[in-house]
CSV table of C-alpha atoms in Angstrom, one decimal:
chain,number,residue,atom,x,y,z
R,1,GLN,CA,-0.4,5.4,-15.9
R,2,SER,CA,0.7,1.8,-15.7
R,3,ALA,CA,4.2,0.7,-14.8
R,4,LEU,CA,4.6,-1.5,-17.8
R,5,THR,CA,3.9,-0.2,-21.3
R,6,GLN,CA,1.8,-2.2,-23.8
R,7,PRO,CA,0.2,-1.2,-27.0
R,8,ALA,CA,-3.5,-0.3,-26.5
R,9,SER,CA,-4.6,-2.5,-29.4
R,10,VAL,CA,-3.4,-5.0,-32.0
R,11,SER,CA,-5.2,-6.8,-34.7
R,12,GLY,CA,-4.7,-9.8,-37.0
R,13,SER,CA,-6.6,-12.1,-39.3
R,14,PRO,CA,-7.3,-15.8,-38.5
R,15,GLY,CA,-4.2,-17.9,-39.1
R,16,GLN,CA,-1.8,-15.0,-38.8
R,17,SER,CA,0.7,-14.3,-36.0
R,18,ILE,CA,0.8,-11.3,-33.7
R,19,THR,CA,3.2,-10.1,-31.1
R,20,ILE,CA,2.4,-7.9,-28.1
R,21,SER,CA,5.2,-6.0,-26.4
R,22,CYS,CA,5.6,-5.2,-22.7
R,23,THR,CA,8.2,-2.6,-21.9
R,24,GLY,CA,9.4,-2.1,-18.4
R,25,THR,CA,12.7,-1.0,-16.7
R,26,SER,CA,15.8,-2.5,-15.2
R,27,SER,CA,13.9,-2.6,-11.9
R,28,ASP,CA,11.2,-5.0,-13.1
R,29,VAL,CA,11.2,-6.8,-16.4
R,30,GLY,CA,14.9,-6.4,-16.9
R,31,ILE,CA,16.0,-7.8,-13.6
R,32,TYR,CA,13.5,-10.6,-13.0
R,33,ASN,CA,12.6,-13.6,-15.1
R,34,LEU,CA,9.1,-13.4,-13.6
R,35,VAL,CA,7.0,-12.0,-16.4
R,36,SER,CA,3.6,-13.5,-16.7
R,37,TRP,CA,0.8,-12.9,-19.2
R,38,TYR,CA,-2.9,-13.1,-18.8
R,39,GLN,CA,-5.8,-13.4,-21.2
R,40,GLN,CA,-9.1,-11.8,-20.2
R,41,HIS,CA,-12.4,-12.2,-22.1
R,42,PRO,CA,-15.2,-9.7,-21.5
R,43,GLY,CA,-16.9,-10.2,-18.1
R,44,LYS,CA,-14.5,-13.0,-17.1
R,45,ALA,CA,-11.6,-13.3,-14.7
R,46,PRO,CA,-8.1,-13.2,-16.1
R,47,LYS,CA,-6.5,-16.5,-17.1
R,48,LEU,CA,-2.7,-17.2,-16.9
R,49,ILE,CA,-1.2,-18.1,-20.3
R,50,ILE,CA,2.5,-17.6,-19.7
R,51,TYR,CA,4.6,-17.6,-16.5
R,52,GLU,CA,8.3,-17.1,-15.8
R,53,GLY,CA,8.7,-15.4,-19.1
R,54,SER,CA,8.2,-18.3,-21.4
R,55,GLN,CA,6.5,-21.2,-19.6
R,56,ARG,CA,3.1,-22.4,-20.5
R,57,PRO,CA,0.7,-23.8,-17.9
R,58,SER,CA,-0.8,-27.2,-18.5
R,59,GLY,CA,-3.7,-26.9,-20.9
R,60,VAL,CA,-2.6,-23.6,-22.6
R,61,SER,CA,-2.2,-23.9,-26.3
R,62,ASN,CA,1.3,-24.0,-27.7
R,63,ARG,CA,0.2,-21.2,-30.1
R,64,PHE,CA,1.0,-18.9,-27.2
R,65,SER,CA,4.7,-18.2,-26.5
R,66,GLY,CA,6.7,-15.7,-24.4
R,67,SER,CA,10.1,-14.2,-24.6
R,68,LYS,CA,12.2,-11.4,-23.2
R,69,SER,CA,15.0,-9.1,-24.4
R,70,GLY,CA,16.4,-6.6,-22.0
R,71,ASN,CA,13.6,-4.6,-20.4
R,72,THR,CA,11.0,-5.7,-22.9
R,73,ALA,CA,8.9,-8.9,-22.8
R,74,SER,CA,6.8,-10.2,-25.7
R,75,LEU,CA,3.8,-12.4,-26.1
R,76,THR,CA,3.4,-14.1,-29.5
R,77,ILE,CA,0.2,-15.8,-30.6
R,78,SER,CA,0.5,-17.8,-33.8
R,79,GLY,CA,-2.3,-19.3,-35.9
R,80,LEU,CA,-4.8,-16.7,-34.7
R,81,GLN,CA,-8.2,-17.9,-33.9
R,82,THR,CA,-11.4,-15.9,-33.3
R,83,GLU,CA,-11.5,-17.1,-29.7
R,84,ASP,CA,-8.1,-15.4,-29.1
R,85,GLU,CA,-9.9,-12.0,-29.3
R,86,ALA,CA,-9.6,-10.7,-25.8
R,87,ASP,CA,-7.6,-8.3,-23.6
R,88,TYR,CA,-4.0,-9.3,-22.7
R,89,TYR,CA,-2.0,-8.1,-19.7
R,90,CYS,CA,1.6,-8.5,-18.9
R,91,CYS,CA,2.8,-8.6,-15.3
R,92,SER,CA,6.2,-8.5,-13.6
R,93,TYR,CA,7.7,-8.5,-10.1
R,94,ALA,CA,9.5,-5.3,-9.3
R,95,SER,CA,12.1,-4.2,-6.8
R,96,SER,CA,10.3,-1.0,-6.1
R,97,ALA,CA,7.9,-0.4,-3.2
R,98,THR,CA,5.1,-1.8,-5.4
R,99,SER,CA,6.2,-5.4,-5.6
R,100,VAL,CA,4.1,-6.3,-8.6
R,101,VAL,CA,3.3,-4.2,-11.7
R,102,PHE,CA,0.9,-4.8,-14.6
R,103,GLY,CA,0.8,-3.4,-18.0
R,104,GLY,CA,-2.1,-1.3,-19.1
R,105,GLY,CA,-3.5,-4.1,-21.3
R,106,THR,CA,-3.8,-4.8,-25.0
R,107,LYS,CA,-7.0,-5.4,-26.9
R,108,LEU,CA,-6.6,-8.0,-29.5
R,109,THR,CA,-9.0,-8.0,-32.4
R,110,VAL,CA,-9.1,-11.0,-34.7
W,1,GLN,CA,-9.4,-29.0,-9.3
W,2,VAL,CA,-7.9,-25.9,-7.8
W,3,GLN,CA,-10.6,-23.3,-7.2
W,4,LEU,CA,-11.0,-19.9,-5.5
W,5,MET,CA,-14.5,-18.9,-4.6
W,6,GLN,CA,-15.2,-15.3,-3.6
W,7,SER,CA,-18.0,-13.7,-1.6
W,8,GLY,CA,-20.8,-11.8,-3.3
W,9,ALA,CA,-21.2,-8.3,-4.5
W,10,GLU,CA,-21.2,-5.4,-2.1
W,11,VAL,CA,-22.6,-1.8,-2.1
W,12,LYS,CA,-20.9,0.5,0.3
W,13,LYS,CA,-21.2,4.2,1.2
W,14,PRO,CA,-18.1,6.5,1.0
W,15,GLY,CA,-16.0,6.2,4.2
W,16,ALA,CA,-17.2,2.7,4.9
W,17,SER,CA,-15.2,-0.5,4.9
W,18,VAL,CA,-15.6,-3.7,2.9
W,19,LYS,CA,-14.3,-7.2,3.6
W,20,VAL,CA,-14.1,-9.7,0.7
W,21,SER,CA,-13.5,-13.4,1.3
W,22,CYS,CA,-11.7,-16.0,-1.0
W,23,LYS,CA,-12.1,-19.7,-0.1
W,24,ALA,CA,-9.6,-22.0,-1.6
W,25,SER,CA,-10.0,-25.7,-2.5
W,26,GLY,CA,-8.2,-28.4,-4.4
W,27,TYR,CA,-4.7,-27.6,-3.1
W,28,THR,CA,-2.8,-27.2,0.2
W,29,PHE,CA,-3.7,-23.7,1.2
W,30,THR,CA,-0.6,-23.1,3.2
W,31,SER,CA,1.8,-24.0,0.3
W,32,HIS,CA,1.0,-20.8,-1.6
W,33,GLY,CA,0.1,-17.2,-0.8
W,34,ILE,CA,-2.8,-15.2,-2.2
W,35,SER,CA,-2.6,-12.0,-4.1
W,36,TRP,CA,-5.4,-9.5,-4.5
W,37,VAL,CA,-5.9,-7.6,-7.7
W,38,ARG,CA,-8.6,-5.1,-8.6
W,39,GLN,CA,-10.0,-3.8,-11.9
W,40,ALA,CA,-12.0,-0.6,-12.1
W,41,PRO,CA,-14.8,-0.4,-14.7
W,42,GLY,CA,-13.2,-0.4,-18.2
W,43,GLN,CA,-9.7,-0.2,-16.7
W,44,GLY,CA,-6.7,-2.5,-16.3
W,45,LEU,CA,-5.5,-4.7,-13.5
W,46,GLU,CA,-4.0,-3.3,-10.3
W,47,TRP,CA,-2.1,-5.3,-7.8
W,48,MET,CA,-3.1,-4.6,-4.2
W,49,GLY,CA,-1.0,-6.9,-2.1
W,50,TYR,CA,-0.1,-10.4,-1.1
W,51,ILE,CA,-0.8,-12.6,2.0
W,52,SER,CA,0.8,-15.9,3.0
W,53,PRO,CA,-0.2,-17.9,6.0
W,54,TYR,CA,3.4,-18.3,7.1
W,55,THR,CA,5.5,-15.5,5.5
W,56,GLY,CA,3.2,-12.6,6.2
W,57,TYR,CA,2.0,-9.9,3.9
W,58,THR,CA,3.2,-7.2,1.4
W,59,TYR,CA,0.9,-4.3,0.4
W,60,ALA,CA,1.3,-2.1,-2.6
W,61,GLN,CA,2.3,1.4,-1.4
W,62,LYS,CA,-0.9,2.9,-2.7
W,63,PHE,CA,-3.0,0.9,-0.3
W,64,GLN,CA,-0.8,0.9,2.8
W,65,GLY,CA,-2.7,2.1,5.8
W,66,ARG,CA,-6.1,1.4,4.2
W,67,VAL,CA,-5.9,-2.4,3.5
W,68,THR,CA,-5.6,-5.4,5.7
W,69,MET,CA,-5.2,-8.9,4.3
W,70,THR,CA,-5.6,-12.0,6.5
W,71,THR,CA,-6.0,-15.8,6.2
W,72,ASP,CA,-7.8,-18.4,8.2
W,73,THR,CA,-6.1,-21.7,7.8
W,74,SER,CA,-8.9,-23.6,9.5
W,75,THR,CA,-11.3,-22.7,6.7
W,76,ASN,CA,-8.7,-22.2,3.8
W,77,THR,CA,-10.0,-18.7,3.4
W,78,ALA,CA,-8.2,-15.4,2.6
W,79,TYR,CA,-9.7,-12.0,3.4
W,80,MET,CA,-9.1,-8.5,2.1
W,81,GLU,CA,-10.5,-5.5,4.0
W,82,LEU,CA,-10.4,-2.1,2.5
W,83,ARG,CA,-11.3,0.9,4.7
W,84,SER,CA,-12.2,4.5,4.1
W,85,LEU,CA,-13.8,3.7,0.8
W,86,ARG,CA,-13.9,6.3,-2.0
W,87,TYR,CA,-15.9,6.5,-5.2
W,88,ASP,CA,-12.9,5.4,-7.1
W,89,ASP,CA,-12.6,2.2,-5.2
W,90,THR,CA,-15.5,1.0,-7.2
W,91,ALA,CA,-14.1,-2.1,-8.9
W,92,ILE,CA,-14.1,-5.8,-9.3
W,93,TYR,CA,-11.8,-7.3,-6.7
W,94,TYR,CA,-10.0,-10.6,-7.5
W,95,CYS,CA,-8.0,-13.0,-5.4
W,96,ALA,CA,-5.5,-15.3,-7.1
W,97,ARG,CA,-3.2,-18.0,-6.0
W,98,ASP,CA,0.4,-16.6,-6.1
W,99,PHE,CA,3.3,-18.8,-7.0
W,100,SER,CA,5.4,-16.2,-9.0
W,101,ALA,CA,2.4,-15.9,-11.2
W,102,PHE,CA,-1.4,-15.7,-10.5
W,103,ASP,CA,-3.3,-18.9,-11.1
W,104,PRO,CA,-6.1,-19.6,-10.8
W,105,TRP,CA,-8.2,-16.5,-10.1
W,106,GLY,CA,-11.4,-16.2,-8.2
W,107,GLN,CA,-14.5,-15.2,-10.1
W,108,GLY,CA,-14.3,-11.6,-8.8
W,109,THR,CA,-16.3,-9.6,-6.3
W,110,LEU,CA,-17.9,-6.3,-7.5
W,111,VAL,CA,-17.6,-3.6,-4.9
W,112,THR,CA,-19.7,-0.5,-5.6
W,113,VAL,CA,-19.1,2.7,-3.6
W,114,SER,CA,-22.2,4.9,-3.9
W,115,SER,CA,-24.0,7.3,-1.6
């Protein structure tokens, strides 16, 4: 059981927008502005796409955006492209004994 | 460019230990720590712990007593040793530069625990 809750799967058509939620608690997502999101294609290492809740690293498409409300963070991908098909993981720092927690991952099908 | 290069795949017997290395290049090694994350086959990501050359280490509670993370600043290399290996330790082990997020990641090291 993962500490952060994500939907197991989402799907969308090319050009559409989708949102992936990431629900935590007041001990992780709710208290820190340190949520990050990672994209992982099959057989590849994860890639950072959002950090500090809504910041995009250099080189990441502006079709990816992040936000947070209370204990829930969200990743929105607009203008879906076939290459966006991948697994997506959220991550947050936590005040518990485990200092970092991941979501269980969401499989995006385009 | 910033890169993390990990050591090769390992096959270990139950009860043995494994030590994975992660060599950093393209940035000042001492300016950021390294986190270790593992991924069991078909499963999600699991944070194991963090090591910084100057501020020390933090291990996830699940691995305390079984994991040791170290760094060698002379070679810009981080190490993760996991002891008393069990079958369910079979996973890809990743290192990642840690600056409040993980970027970049190493290519991963497959550790297989098999008798």
